[in-house]
Each structure stands twice: as structure tokens, then as C-alpha cells.
Amino acid sequence: MTTEIANPVAKLAGLVGHTTTQGIPTLYTPKQGEITAGLFFRVGRADETLATAGITHLVEHLALHRLGLSDLHYNGATANAYTLFHVTGSEDEVVAYLNSVCAALRDLPLDRLETEKEILRTEAAGRGPNHQMPLWRYGAQGYGLSSYSELGTWRLTPDEVRHWAQTRFTRDNAVLWITSDSVPEGLDLTLPAGTRIPAPAASNALPVTPAYIHGDDGHVVFNAVLRRSTAGAVFADVLGRALFQDLRQEGGYSYSAEADYTPRDADFATLTAYADALPKKQDAVVGGFVDVLARLRAGRIEQAELDSARTKALKMYDTPELAAVSLPSYALSLLLGHPILSPDEHRAELRALTVEDLREVAREMWSTGLLQVPGRGADWAGFFLAPQYSTHALTGTRHRSLEDERVTLTIGAEGVSLTTPRGPVTVRYDACAAMTARPDGARTLTGYDGFSVTIEPTLYKSVTPERIAAVDAAVPPAAVVRMPQRDPSRIPRPEAPTSAPRSQGKTHWGWTLALWLVGSVAAVWGLLSVLVTLDEAGAAHPDSAAVIGLWVMELPCLFLTWRLYRRRRRG
């Protein structure tokens, strides 16, 4: 059953049809050939917590399981702010696919849960390390979770996954789009009632911007948060062209140099720029990259650059069946609550753009910028190093590192701190996004700000089971992720293992005795060397060989004394 809806897409009248299908807002417009359809839900990775990360992806996988192997072109995608199920095929195939997805969402095949968890973990391992920019900008929450592995695949229960589907994958939190001249008959998209959930508010882990971080060799990355606008999208094209011209065509420093503009939520978008570099050209790429940003920030944008980008944007309106091509974009804007522009309105905004509009975007870009550079920093270019350490350390029981005497782990009533020569790293229990827990006692606590502290009982002095139990009792249960037992060979050991507790005192005195003996020999021999040197210096025919021989023998004594001193301090 379908009914007409009052809509924010009335301005698309004559171009896109709109209705509801079993309570789901639906947009449709025809195109030649097979039908393509997409079912959006306003839920994604940014809605999760670090401890439940992956729950949306699990629901997506479970909803598609019953479709099995098929020649039908279909898939699902979990993004930061939405989940999409899409399909291309005949009308009957599209109806069968959408009906199957919704039937599965109503009654997830939770007998498959452990298998799908394993599939997601394997899938993540094949993708390699995640991009670190979201982590540094947002921390270990919201939009920053895309930098992390899906920890929830280790701990989520069937009831948690079922509840997530029932409360997030609802008819009121969805939008359907179909490239057809009408909504096909036979659709059964029955889903539970719910509410339209707005996209999460963005967190901020950067106290000062523009900021920079160190990254992998061969990659220079920059991103900024912009208000969503036609000017912002056009500026991204101007930036991409400028980087390509300067870094590839003129400098020959990069093969890839580009920029992208991606909506984040209803009001903001993410501008991302990238350039690659060979190790020997990294400094040149960073310099050229920053020069482009500085030029645009300073307002040196030519009219010709605007005209080229505007012409490219206007050409999209020459695309055959433009309405069908734009349908997913219209549906996503409706889902997120972003104002929808008709083609005439968008063309008018493009034609009205001025160079000053782009200069304003450039200033906004700079004010929110985050730059990832290989090698040396970017202080010289006006960027501030993103915080590498916490502002303070907590008090509590102190546990010296068995590998580095300069490092101390503190387990306190409010949280844990790792004190290093460069600064402290602190995670408070009440701001703990997740704590992974191993049966062997290892714990890794990650704060909402993205800082992490790992407790390896084998690497710190006197980290007893009682101290680990105190940490477990203090961390909120919802943040705990129980991990499987590690192979004993994977449990880290200090480079110089300490002896059993009962023999530690004897060992300490043994090293002390050795230090005194060798140190005494070094002192006596050194005194003898000094006396002989002075005596020979006053002789008519000094025996230089004897003097040199004495000092050559003194050097090993001094070196051994220093090594024994270091070993005694560690033990």
C-alpha cells in the first residue's frame, strides 16, 4: 500500500515522484533498462560506541545472508551516517530483494551471528590498517570510529544485535528510492515503527587548528570540515586541480594528487586532499602541497579556476536521465535532513558563485584543517602539532616498566596513566570508550579522546591480579570487550626477564656485589693509570706505549662497570 506524502521534495515535482511505501518515504523516477533501487537507513558507524563498533555492519550482513549466491547485482554498504541496501535487476528481482531484506531485518538469522562476526574480522584484516585522520579529529567516538577495528564483533550478543535492528532499522528511519515510473506492486517493506534519528553531533579531539600529525611515508593527506554548500563542492574541485597541476604536471613529484568533497551530515561536509610521493621526494611534495593550501588561503584564486570548476559542475546537467542519476543523492539528503535543491536552483547557485565565495571557503578550510605528513613536521607552515600526550597524569599505585626505567604505569582510583620521558598518557575510567580484556590479564583502555594505555602484567613490576581486578571493577561494564586467550608465545616478555619474587632480593645483591668489585678494579686501575701518566710525563724519555696500554685496559673496566650499573637499576 502506498500513500502520498507532504514533502521537502515538492520542488522536484515533474522530475521525481514521491510517496510512502508501508510508511517509508519513497522517491522514484524512470530510466531506461533495468531498475535500480536503494533502501537507506539513517544509522551507521558514527552511531555506535567503540565497544559495540561493527553492530550496524553485522545487521547489514545478516540481512543479506538469505539471498545467498545469485546473479543478481546487489549489495549493502555501511557508512558513517547511513546504511544502504541496493539492487539492480528486473522489477520482480528488485521486489524480491527488497522484500527479503526487510523480512530479514524483522527476523534476523541470529544463528549466523558468530559466523558473520568471523567474516567481518577476516574482512577487516584484508583491508589493512584504517586511515588515522578521523581518530585524530574526532577521537574514539562518533565519526572517529571509522579509524578503529570493529571491536563489537568480539562481544556483541544476539539480544544486542536484535535490539539494534528493531530500533534503528525502522520505517521511520528509512528512505527508499527506485528508478521506475511508479512503485512496483508486491512490495512488502513492513518494518517496526520508530523515529527519524538525526546524525550524531561531531566530537572534537583537536584543541587547536590548523593541526598536523605524522603519518606513513609516501602519503600527504589534508582534511577540513566545511559547511555544506555549492561553493564548498566547487572549491574542492579547484583545490584538486591546483594540486594536480603543481605536484604532478609541473613538479613531477606525485602521481596522484586530488581532492574530494563528501557530505558528513545534514550541515557539514568533509574536504579531503591527497598526494602520494616517493621517499626521496617527500619533502618536495609536502612543500608543494602546503604552498597550494597557503595560496588558496591567502585568497589567490583566479577567475579562470572558478570558471573551469563551474563549467565542469554544470556539465552534469547534460547527463542523460539526470533525475535517475541524482535520485540517490536526493534520497540521502531527505534522510539526513539536508535541504534539497532543484536542478534550476543548483544551476542558479553555480552561476552566482564568485571568487570571493571560494576565498571564504578557503579561509574556512584553513581554520579547521588537519594535515598528515611523513617525516618532519609542519610547524614551519603554521600548523600546530596535534596533542601527542595527555595534559596530566593520575595518582595511584606505581609500576615501573621492566624494559625502560623511565616509564611508569600508574593504576589509580580515577583511571590509569603511563608516564614517559616525553609526557603522560591518561585514560579516565569515566571517559573510557572501550577496554579490551585478555584472560592472561592484559588490558587496553582507550579514552574518548583517542589516547590508549595498555597494561601488560608481564612488562610492569608488581601488576598483580588484584590490581587488574581493581581496573575491571572501575571500568563501566558497557565499555568492556572480552578478547580470546592468546597463544603463550604472543604474550610479551621483557628483554631482560626478572627472577621469581623470592630470589629478587638475592639477585639484586648479587648485581650490587658485582658492581662494587668491578667498580673497585676500575677505580684502582684508573688511579694507577693517572699516576703512571703523570710520572712518565716528567721523565726525560717517557714510555708512551706503557701509558697507552694502561688506558686501553682501563676502558673495558669502565664499560663493564656502566653495564653492571644499568643491569642493577633494572633488577
Coordinates of C-alpha atoms in Angstrom, one line a residue:
M1 CA 0.0 0.0 0.0
T2 CA 1.3 3.5 -0.9
T3 CA 0.1 6.9 0.1
E4 CA 1.1 10.4 -1.0
I5 CA 3.2 12.4 1.5
A6 CA 3.8 16.1 2.3
N7 CA 7.3 16.5 1.4
P8 CA 10.5 18.5 1.3
V9 CA 10.9 17.4 -2.3
A10 CA 8.0 19.3 -3.7
K11 CA 10.4 21.5 -5.7
L12 CA 11.3 18.3 -7.7
A13 CA 7.7 18.0 -8.9
G14 CA 7.7 16.8 -12.5
L15 CA 11.2 15.4 -12.1
V16 CA 10.9 13.0 -9.2
G17 CA 7.8 11.3 -7.8
H18 CA 7.3 10.9 -4.1
T19 CA 5.1 8.7 -1.9
T20 CA 5.3 6.4 1.0
T21 CA 5.6 2.6 0.9
Q22 CA 4.4 0.9 4.1
G23 CA 5.4 4.1 5.9
I24 CA 8.8 4.5 4.2
P25 CA 9.3 7.8 2.3
T26 CA 9.8 6.8 -1.3
L27 CA 11.3 8.7 -4.3
Y28 CA 11.0 7.4 -7.8
T29 CA 11.8 8.4 -11.4
P30 CA 12.1 6.3 -14.6
K31 CA 15.2 5.3 -16.5
Q32 CA 15.8 3.0 -19.4
G33 CA 16.9 -0.5 -18.9
E34 CA 16.9 -2.4 -15.6
I35 CA 15.6 -1.0 -12.4
T36 CA 17.9 0.2 -9.6
A37 CA 16.6 0.6 -6.1
G38 CA 18.2 1.6 -2.8
L39 CA 16.9 1.4 0.8
F40 CA 18.7 3.9 3.0
F41 CA 18.6 3.8 6.8
R42 CA 19.9 6.6 9.0
V43 CA 22.3 4.6 11.1
G44 CA 26.0 4.0 10.6
R45 CA 29.3 3.6 12.3
A46 CA 29.1 7.0 13.9
D47 CA 26.1 5.9 15.9
E48 CA 28.0 3.1 17.6
T49 CA 30.4 3.1 20.5
L50 CA 33.9 1.8 20.3
A51 CA 32.8 -1.3 22.4
T52 CA 29.9 -2.0 20.0
A53 CA 31.7 -1.0 16.8
G54 CA 30.5 -3.2 14.0
I55 CA 27.0 -3.8 15.1
T56 CA 25.5 -1.9 12.2
H57 CA 27.7 -3.8 9.8
L58 CA 26.6 -7.1 11.4
V59 CA 22.9 -6.2 10.8
E60 CA 23.7 -5.4 7.2
H61 CA 25.4 -8.8 6.7
L62 CA 22.7 -10.8 8.4
A63 CA 20.0 -9.0 6.4
L64 CA 21.7 -10.2 3.2
H65 CA 22.5 -13.7 4.2
R66 CA 19.4 -15.4 2.9
L67 CA 19.9 -14.1 -0.6
G68 CA 22.9 -16.4 -0.9
L69 CA 24.7 -16.8 -4.2
S70 CA 22.9 -15.1 -7.1
D71 CA 23.5 -13.5 -10.5
L72 CA 21.5 -10.5 -9.2
H73 CA 23.6 -7.4 -8.8
Y74 CA 23.0 -6.4 -5.2
N75 CA 25.0 -5.3 -2.2
G76 CA 24.9 -3.5 1.1
A77 CA 27.1 -0.7 2.5
T78 CA 27.6 0.7 6.0
A79 CA 28.9 4.3 6.1
N80 CA 29.4 6.7 8.9
A81 CA 25.9 8.1 8.9
Y82 CA 23.9 5.6 6.9
T83 CA 23.4 2.1 5.8
L84 CA 22.3 1.3 2.2
F85 CA 20.9 -1.8 0.6
H86 CA 20.9 -1.5 -3.2
V87 CA 20.0 -3.7 -6.2
T88 CA 19.8 -3.7 -10.0
G89 CA 17.6 -6.1 -11.9
S90 CA 14.1 -6.7 -13.3
E91 CA 11.0 -5.4 -11.4
D92 CA 10.4 -8.9 -10.0
E93 CA 14.0 -9.2 -8.9
V94 CA 14.1 -5.8 -7.2
V95 CA 10.8 -6.6 -5.4
A96 CA 12.1 -10.0 -4.2
Y97 CA 15.4 -8.4 -3.0
L98 CA 13.8 -5.6 -1.0
N99 CA 11.2 -7.9 0.5
S100 CA 13.9 -10.3 1.5
V101 CA 16.0 -7.6 3.2
C102 CA 13.0 -6.3 5.2
A103 CA 11.9 -9.8 6.2
A104 CA 15.4 -10.5 7.4
L105 CA 15.5 -7.2 9.4
R106 CA 12.3 -8.2 11.0
D107 CA 13.7 -11.6 12.0
L108 CA 17.5 -11.6 11.8
P109 CA 19.1 -15.1 11.2
L110 CA 20.9 -14.8 14.5
D111 CA 22.1 -18.4 14.3
R112 CA 24.6 -17.0 11.8
L113 CA 25.9 -14.3 14.3
E114 CA 29.2 -15.9 15.2
T115 CA 29.9 -16.9 11.6
E116 CA 29.3 -13.3 10.4
K117 CA 31.4 -11.9 13.2
E118 CA 34.3 -14.0 12.0
I119 CA 33.7 -12.9 8.4
L120 CA 33.8 -9.3 9.4
R121 CA 37.1 -9.8 11.3
T122 CA 38.6 -11.5 8.3
E123 CA 37.3 -8.7 6.0
A124 CA 38.9 -6.1 8.2
A125 CA 42.2 -7.9 8.3
G126 CA 42.2 -8.0 4.5
R127 CA 41.7 -4.2 4.2
G128 CA 44.8 -3.4 6.2
P129 CA 45.2 -0.5 8.7
N130 CA 42.5 2.1 8.8
H131 CA 43.0 5.7 8.0
Q132 CA 44.0 7.6 11.1
M133 CA 42.6 11.1 10.3
P134 CA 39.2 10.5 11.8
L135 CA 40.7 9.2 15.0
W136 CA 42.8 12.4 15.4
R137 CA 40.0 14.7 14.6
Y138 CA 37.1 13.1 16.5
G139 CA 38.7 10.7 19.0
A140 CA 37.4 7.2 19.7
Q141 CA 33.7 8.1 19.3
G142 CA 31.2 9.2 16.6
Y143 CA 32.9 9.9 13.2
G144 CA 36.3 8.8 14.7
L145 CA 35.2 5.2 14.9
S146 CA 36.0 4.6 11.2
S147 CA 39.7 4.6 12.2
Y148 CA 39.2 1.6 14.5
S149 CA 38.6 -2.1 14.2
E150 CA 35.1 -3.4 14.8
L151 CA 35.6 -4.4 18.4
G152 CA 31.9 -5.3 18.8
T153 CA 32.5 -8.4 16.8
W154 CA 34.1 -9.9 19.9
R155 CA 31.4 -9.2 22.4
L156 CA 28.0 -8.4 20.9
T157 CA 25.2 -10.7 22.0
P158 CA 22.1 -11.8 19.9
D159 CA 19.9 -9.6 22.0
E160 CA 22.0 -6.5 21.4
V161 CA 22.1 -7.1 17.7
R162 CA 18.3 -7.8 17.6
H163 CA 17.6 -4.6 19.6
W164 CA 19.8 -2.5 17.3
A165 CA 17.8 -3.7 14.3
Q166 CA 14.5 -3.2 15.9
T167 CA 15.3 0.4 17.0
R168 CA 17.5 1.7 14.1
F169 CA 16.2 -0.2 11.0
T170 CA 12.7 1.1 11.2
R171 CA 10.3 2.5 8.7
D172 CA 10.5 6.0 10.2
N173 CA 14.3 5.9 9.9
A174 CA 14.4 5.0 6.2
V175 CA 14.1 6.3 2.7
L176 CA 13.5 4.2 -0.4
W177 CA 14.4 5.2 -4.0
I178 CA 13.6 3.4 -7.2
T179 CA 14.4 4.2 -10.9
S180 CA 10.9 3.4 -12.1
D181 CA 7.9 5.4 -13.3
S182 CA 6.0 4.0 -10.3
V183 CA 6.4 2.0 -7.1
P184 CA 6.3 -1.7 -8.1
E185 CA 3.5 -3.9 -7.0
G186 CA 4.1 -6.6 -4.5
L187 CA 6.5 -4.8 -2.2
D188 CA 6.3 -5.9 1.4
L189 CA 8.6 -3.5 3.3
T190 CA 6.9 -3.9 6.7
L191 CA 9.2 -2.7 9.4
P192 CA 8.7 -1.7 13.0
A193 CA 7.7 1.9 13.8
G194 CA 10.4 4.2 15.2
T195 CA 11.7 7.7 14.9
R196 CA 14.0 9.5 12.5
I197 CA 17.3 9.6 14.3
P198 CA 19.4 12.7 13.5
A199 CA 23.0 12.2 12.6
P200 CA 25.3 12.3 15.7
A201 CA 26.8 15.6 16.7
A202 CA 30.5 15.7 15.9
S203 CA 33.0 15.4 18.8
N204 CA 36.4 17.2 18.6
A205 CA 39.8 15.9 19.7
L206 CA 41.8 18.8 18.3
P207 CA 42.1 21.7 20.8
V208 CA 43.8 23.9 18.1
T209 CA 43.6 24.0 14.3
P210 CA 45.1 24.0 11.8
A211 CA 46.9 21.0 13.2
Y212 CA 49.2 18.3 11.8
I213 CA 50.1 14.7 12.6
H214 CA 52.9 12.4 11.5
G215 CA 51.9 9.6 9.1
D216 CA 53.2 6.9 6.8
D217 CA 55.9 7.6 4.3
G218 CA 54.7 8.2 0.8
H219 CA 51.4 9.9 1.7
V220 CA 50.4 13.5 2.4
V221 CA 46.8 13.9 3.5
F222 CA 44.8 17.0 4.4
N223 CA 41.2 17.3 5.5
A224 CA 38.9 20.0 6.8
V225 CA 35.3 20.3 7.9
L226 CA 33.2 22.7 5.8
R227 CA 29.6 23.9 5.9
R228 CA 27.7 22.1 3.2
S229 CA 27.4 24.4 0.2
T230 CA 27.7 24.7 -3.5
A231 CA 30.7 26.9 -3.0
G232 CA 32.4 24.1 -0.9
A233 CA 31.9 21.5 -3.6
V234 CA 33.3 23.8 -6.3
F235 CA 36.2 24.8 -4.1
A236 CA 37.2 21.1 -3.7
D237 CA 37.5 20.8 -7.5
V238 CA 39.6 24.0 -7.6
L239 CA 41.9 22.5 -4.9
G240 CA 42.2 19.2 -6.6
R241 CA 43.1 20.8 -10.0
A242 CA 45.7 23.1 -8.3
L243 CA 47.4 20.1 -6.5
F244 CA 47.4 18.1 -9.7
Q245 CA 49.0 20.9 -11.7
D246 CA 51.6 21.9 -9.1
L247 CA 52.6 18.4 -7.9
R248 CA 52.3 16.3 -10.9
Q249 CA 52.3 18.3 -14.1
E250 CA 54.8 21.0 -13.1
G251 CA 56.8 19.5 -10.2
G252 CA 56.6 15.8 -11.2
Y253 CA 56.6 15.0 -7.5
S254 CA 53.4 13.0 -7.3
Y255 CA 51.4 10.5 -9.4
S256 CA 48.1 11.0 -7.6
A257 CA 47.1 14.5 -6.4
E258 CA 43.4 15.1 -5.9
A259 CA 40.7 16.5 -3.6
D260 CA 37.2 15.3 -2.6
Y261 CA 34.1 16.8 -1.0
T262 CA 31.9 14.3 0.9
P263 CA 28.8 15.2 3.0
R264 CA 29.2 14.2 6.6
D265 CA 25.7 15.0 8.0
A266 CA 22.9 17.5 7.3
D267 CA 25.0 20.6 7.8
F268 CA 28.7 19.8 7.3
A269 CA 30.9 18.1 4.7
T270 CA 34.5 16.8 4.8
L271 CA 37.0 18.1 2.3
T272 CA 39.9 15.7 1.8
A273 CA 43.0 16.3 -0.3
Y274 CA 45.7 13.7 -1.0
A275 CA 49.1 13.4 -2.8
D276 CA 51.5 10.5 -3.0
A277 CA 55.3 10.7 -3.0
L278 CA 58.4 8.6 -3.4
P279 CA 60.6 8.7 -0.2
K280 CA 63.2 10.9 -1.8
K281 CA 60.6 13.4 -2.9
Q282 CA 58.5 13.6 0.2
D283 CA 59.8 17.0 1.4
A284 CA 59.2 18.5 -2.0
V285 CA 55.6 17.1 -2.0
V286 CA 54.9 18.4 1.5
G287 CA 56.3 21.8 0.5
G288 CA 54.3 22.0 -2.8
F289 CA 51.2 20.7 -1.0
V290 CA 51.4 23.4 1.7
D291 CA 52.2 26.1 -0.9
V292 CA 48.9 25.3 -2.7
L293 CA 46.9 25.4 0.6
A294 CA 48.6 28.7 1.5
R295 CA 48.0 30.3 -1.9
L296 CA 44.3 29.5 -1.7
R297 CA 44.0 30.5 1.9
A298 CA 45.6 33.9 1.0
G299 CA 42.8 34.4 -1.5
R300 CA 45.0 34.0 -4.6
I301 CA 42.2 32.2 -6.6
E302 CA 41.9 33.2 -10.2
Q303 CA 38.7 33.7 -12.0
A304 CA 39.8 31.1 -14.6
E305 CA 40.0 28.5 -11.8
L306 CA 36.4 29.2 -10.8
D307 CA 35.2 29.2 -14.4
S308 CA 36.8 25.8 -15.1
A309 CA 35.3 24.2 -12.0
R310 CA 31.9 25.8 -12.6
T311 CA 31.8 24.6 -16.2
K312 CA 32.6 21.0 -15.0
A313 CA 29.8 21.2 -12.4
L314 CA 27.3 22.5 -15.0
K315 CA 28.1 19.7 -17.4
M316 CA 26.4 17.2 -15.1
Y317 CA 23.1 18.7 -16.3
D318 CA 23.9 17.3 -19.8
T319 CA 23.8 13.8 -18.3
P320 CA 21.1 11.6 -19.9
E321 CA 18.3 10.8 -17.4
L322 CA 19.7 13.2 -14.9
A323 CA 16.9 12.7 -12.4
A324 CA 17.6 9.0 -12.1
V325 CA 21.3 9.6 -11.7
S326 CA 20.6 12.2 -9.0
L327 CA 18.0 10.0 -7.2
P328 CA 20.4 8.5 -4.6
S329 CA 21.7 12.0 -3.7
Y330 CA 18.1 13.3 -3.3
A331 CA 17.2 10.4 -1.1
L332 CA 20.3 10.8 1.1
S333 CA 19.6 14.5 1.6
L334 CA 16.0 13.6 2.6
L335 CA 17.3 11.0 5.0
L336 CA 19.8 13.4 6.6
G337 CA 17.5 16.4 6.6
H338 CA 19.7 18.5 4.3
P339 CA 17.8 21.0 2.0
I340 CA 17.2 19.6 -1.5
L341 CA 18.0 21.9 -4.4
S342 CA 16.1 21.6 -7.7
P343 CA 18.2 21.5 -10.8
D344 CA 17.3 25.1 -11.6
E345 CA 18.2 26.2 -8.0
H346 CA 21.6 24.4 -8.2
R347 CA 22.4 25.9 -11.6
A348 CA 21.5 29.3 -10.3
E349 CA 23.8 28.9 -7.3
L350 CA 26.6 27.7 -9.6
R351 CA 26.3 30.7 -11.9
A352 CA 26.1 33.1 -9.0
L353 CA 29.4 31.9 -7.4
T354 CA 32.2 34.5 -7.2
V355 CA 35.9 34.2 -6.5
E356 CA 35.2 35.8 -3.1
D357 CA 32.8 32.9 -2.2
L358 CA 35.7 30.5 -2.9
R359 CA 38.1 32.6 -0.8
E360 CA 35.7 32.4 2.1
V361 CA 35.6 28.6 1.8
A362 CA 39.5 28.6 1.6
R363 CA 39.6 30.5 4.9
E364 CA 37.1 28.1 6.5
M365 CA 39.2 25.2 5.2
W366 CA 42.4 26.5 6.8
S367 CA 40.7 27.2 10.1
T368 CA 39.6 23.6 10.6
G369 CA 42.5 21.9 8.7
L370 CA 44.3 18.7 9.8
L371 CA 47.4 17.8 7.8
Q372 CA 49.1 14.4 7.8
V373 CA 52.8 14.5 6.8
P374 CA 55.6 12.0 6.5
G375 CA 59.0 12.8 8.0
R376 CA 59.5 16.2 9.5
G377 CA 56.7 18.3 11.0
A378 CA 54.7 21.2 9.6
D379 CA 55.2 23.9 12.3
W380 CA 57.1 26.0 9.8
A381 CA 53.9 26.2 7.7
G382 CA 51.6 27.5 10.6
F383 CA 50.3 24.1 11.7
F384 CA 50.2 23.0 15.3
L385 CA 51.2 19.5 16.3
A386 CA 48.1 17.7 17.4
P387 CA 48.3 16.6 21.1
Q388 CA 50.6 13.6 21.5
Y389 CA 50.1 13.3 25.3
S390 CA 47.5 13.9 27.9
T391 CA 47.5 17.1 29.9
H392 CA 48.2 15.4 33.3
A393 CA 49.0 12.0 34.9
L394 CA 46.8 10.5 37.7
T395 CA 48.0 9.3 41.1
G396 CA 47.8 5.7 42.4
T397 CA 50.0 2.7 42.7
R398 CA 53.1 3.0 40.5
H399 CA 54.5 0.1 38.5
R400 CA 57.9 0.5 36.9
S401 CA 58.5 -0.8 33.4
L402 CA 60.7 -3.8 33.3
E403 CA 62.0 -2.7 29.9
D404 CA 62.6 1.1 30.4
E405 CA 63.2 2.5 33.8
R406 CA 62.0 5.9 32.6
V407 CA 58.4 4.6 32.0
T408 CA 55.9 4.1 34.8
L409 CA 52.4 2.7 34.8
T410 CA 50.0 4.2 37.4
I411 CA 46.8 2.5 38.3
G412 CA 44.6 4.8 40.3
A413 CA 41.1 5.3 41.6
E414 CA 40.1 7.6 38.7
G415 CA 42.0 5.9 35.8
V416 CA 45.3 4.8 34.5
S417 CA 48.3 6.8 33.4
L418 CA 51.5 5.9 31.5
T419 CA 54.3 8.3 32.4
T420 CA 57.0 8.5 29.7
P421 CA 60.0 10.9 29.2
R422 CA 58.0 12.9 26.7
G423 CA 54.8 13.1 28.6
P424 CA 51.9 11.2 30.2
V425 CA 49.1 9.3 28.6
T426 CA 46.0 9.1 30.7
V427 CA 42.6 7.3 30.3
R428 CA 40.0 8.0 32.9
Y429 CA 37.5 5.3 33.8
D430 CA 34.5 7.6 33.4
A431 CA 35.8 8.6 29.9
C432 CA 36.8 5.1 28.7
A433 CA 35.3 4.3 25.3
A434 CA 36.4 0.7 25.5
M435 CA 38.7 -1.7 27.4
T436 CA 39.8 -4.9 25.8
A437 CA 40.4 -7.7 28.4
R438 CA 42.5 -10.8 27.9
P439 CA 42.3 -13.9 30.1
D440 CA 46.1 -13.5 30.8
G441 CA 45.4 -10.2 32.5
A442 CA 46.3 -7.8 29.6
R443 CA 44.1 -4.7 29.4
T444 CA 44.0 -1.9 26.8
L445 CA 41.9 1.2 27.8
T446 CA 41.0 3.7 25.1
G447 CA 39.6 7.1 26.1
Y448 CA 37.0 9.1 24.2
D449 CA 39.9 11.4 23.2
G450 CA 41.7 8.6 21.4
F451 CA 44.5 8.1 23.9
S452 CA 45.2 4.4 24.9
V453 CA 47.0 2.8 27.7
T454 CA 47.9 -0.9 27.6
I455 CA 48.5 -2.9 30.8
E456 CA 50.7 -5.9 30.2
P457 CA 51.3 -7.5 33.6
T458 CA 54.4 -9.2 32.2
L459 CA 56.0 -5.8 31.4
Y460 CA 55.5 -3.9 34.6
K461 CA 56.6 -4.5 38.2
S462 CA 54.1 -5.8 40.7
V463 CA 51.0 -5.7 38.5
T464 CA 49.1 -8.3 40.5
P465 CA 45.7 -9.9 39.7
E466 CA 44.3 -7.7 42.5
R467 CA 45.4 -4.5 40.6
I468 CA 43.8 -5.8 37.4
A469 CA 40.6 -6.6 39.3
A470 CA 40.5 -3.0 40.5
V471 CA 40.7 -1.8 37.0
D472 CA 38.0 -4.2 35.9
A473 CA 35.7 -3.0 38.7
A474 CA 36.2 0.6 37.8
V475 CA 35.6 0.5 34.0
P476 CA 31.9 0.7 33.0
P477 CA 30.7 -2.8 32.0
A478 CA 29.3 -1.5 28.7
A479 CA 32.8 -0.5 27.7
V480 CA 34.4 -3.9 28.4
V481 CA 35.3 -6.1 25.4
R482 CA 36.4 -9.7 26.4
M483 CA 39.0 -10.9 24.0
P484 CA 40.1 -14.6 23.4
Q485 CA 43.1 -16.3 25.0
R486 CA 46.4 -15.5 23.3
D487 CA 48.9 -18.1 22.3
P488 CA 51.6 -18.0 25.1
S489 CA 54.2 -17.1 22.5
R490 CA 52.3 -13.9 21.8
I491 CA 52.3 -12.7 25.4
P492 CA 55.1 -10.0 25.5
R493 CA 58.1 -10.6 27.8
P494 CA 60.7 -8.0 28.9
E495 CA 64.0 -8.1 27.2
A496 CA 65.7 -9.0 30.5
P497 CA 63.2 -11.1 32.5
T498 CA 63.3 -10.7 36.3
S499 CA 63.7 -13.6 38.6
A500 CA 60.9 -15.1 40.8
P501 CA 59.9 -12.8 43.7
R502 CA 61.7 -14.8 46.4
S503 CA 65.0 -14.6 44.6
Q504 CA 64.7 -11.0 43.6
G505 CA 66.5 -9.7 46.7
K506 CA 69.4 -12.1 46.3
T507 CA 69.7 -11.2 42.6
H508 CA 69.7 -7.5 43.4
W509 CA 72.5 -8.0 46.0
G510 CA 74.4 -10.2 43.5
W511 CA 74.4 -7.4 40.9
T512 CA 75.4 -4.9 43.6
L513 CA 78.3 -7.1 44.7
A514 CA 79.5 -7.5 41.1
L515 CA 79.2 -3.7 40.6
W516 CA 81.3 -3.0 43.7
L517 CA 84.0 -5.5 42.7
V518 CA 84.3 -4.4 39.0
G519 CA 83.9 -0.7 40.0
S520 CA 86.8 -1.1 42.6
V521 CA 89.0 -2.6 40.0
A522 CA 88.2 0.1 37.5
A523 CA 88.9 2.8 40.2
V524 CA 92.2 1.3 41.3
W525 CA 93.3 0.7 37.7
G526 CA 92.3 4.2 36.8
L527 CA 94.3 5.7 39.7
L528 CA 97.3 3.6 38.6
S529 CA 96.9 4.9 35.1
V530 CA 96.8 8.5 36.3
L531 CA 99.9 8.1 38.4
V532 CA 101.9 6.4 35.7
T533 CA 100.8 9.0 33.2
L534 CA 102.0 11.9 35.5
D535 CA 105.3 10.1 36.2
E536 CA 106.0 9.4 32.5
A537 CA 105.1 13.0 31.7
G538 CA 108.0 14.2 33.8
A539 CA 110.5 11.7 32.5
A540 CA 113.3 12.6 30.1
H541 CA 112.3 9.7 27.9
P542 CA 108.6 8.9 28.6
D543 CA 107.3 5.4 27.8
S544 CA 104.3 6.3 25.8
A545 CA 103.4 2.7 24.9
A546 CA 103.1 1.8 28.6
V547 CA 100.8 4.8 29.2
I548 CA 98.6 3.9 26.2
G549 CA 98.4 0.3 27.3
L550 CA 97.3 1.1 30.8
W551 CA 94.4 3.3 29.5
V552 CA 93.4 0.8 26.9
M553 CA 92.9 -1.8 29.7
E554 CA 91.0 0.8 31.7
L555 CA 88.3 1.3 29.1
P556 CA 86.8 -2.2 29.3
C557 CA 86.7 -1.9 33.1
L558 CA 84.7 1.4 32.8
F559 CA 82.4 -0.1 30.2
L560 CA 81.7 -3.2 32.3
T561 CA 81.1 -1.0 35.3
W562 CA 78.5 1.0 33.4
R563 CA 76.7 -2.1 32.1
L564 CA 76.5 -3.6 35.6
Y565 CA 75.1 -0.3 36.9
R566 CA 72.4 -0.4 34.3
R567 CA 71.5 -4.0 35.0
R568 CA 71.3 -3.4 38.7
R569 CA 68.9 -0.5 38.2
R570 CA 66.6 -2.7 36.0
G571 CA 66.7 -5.6 38.5

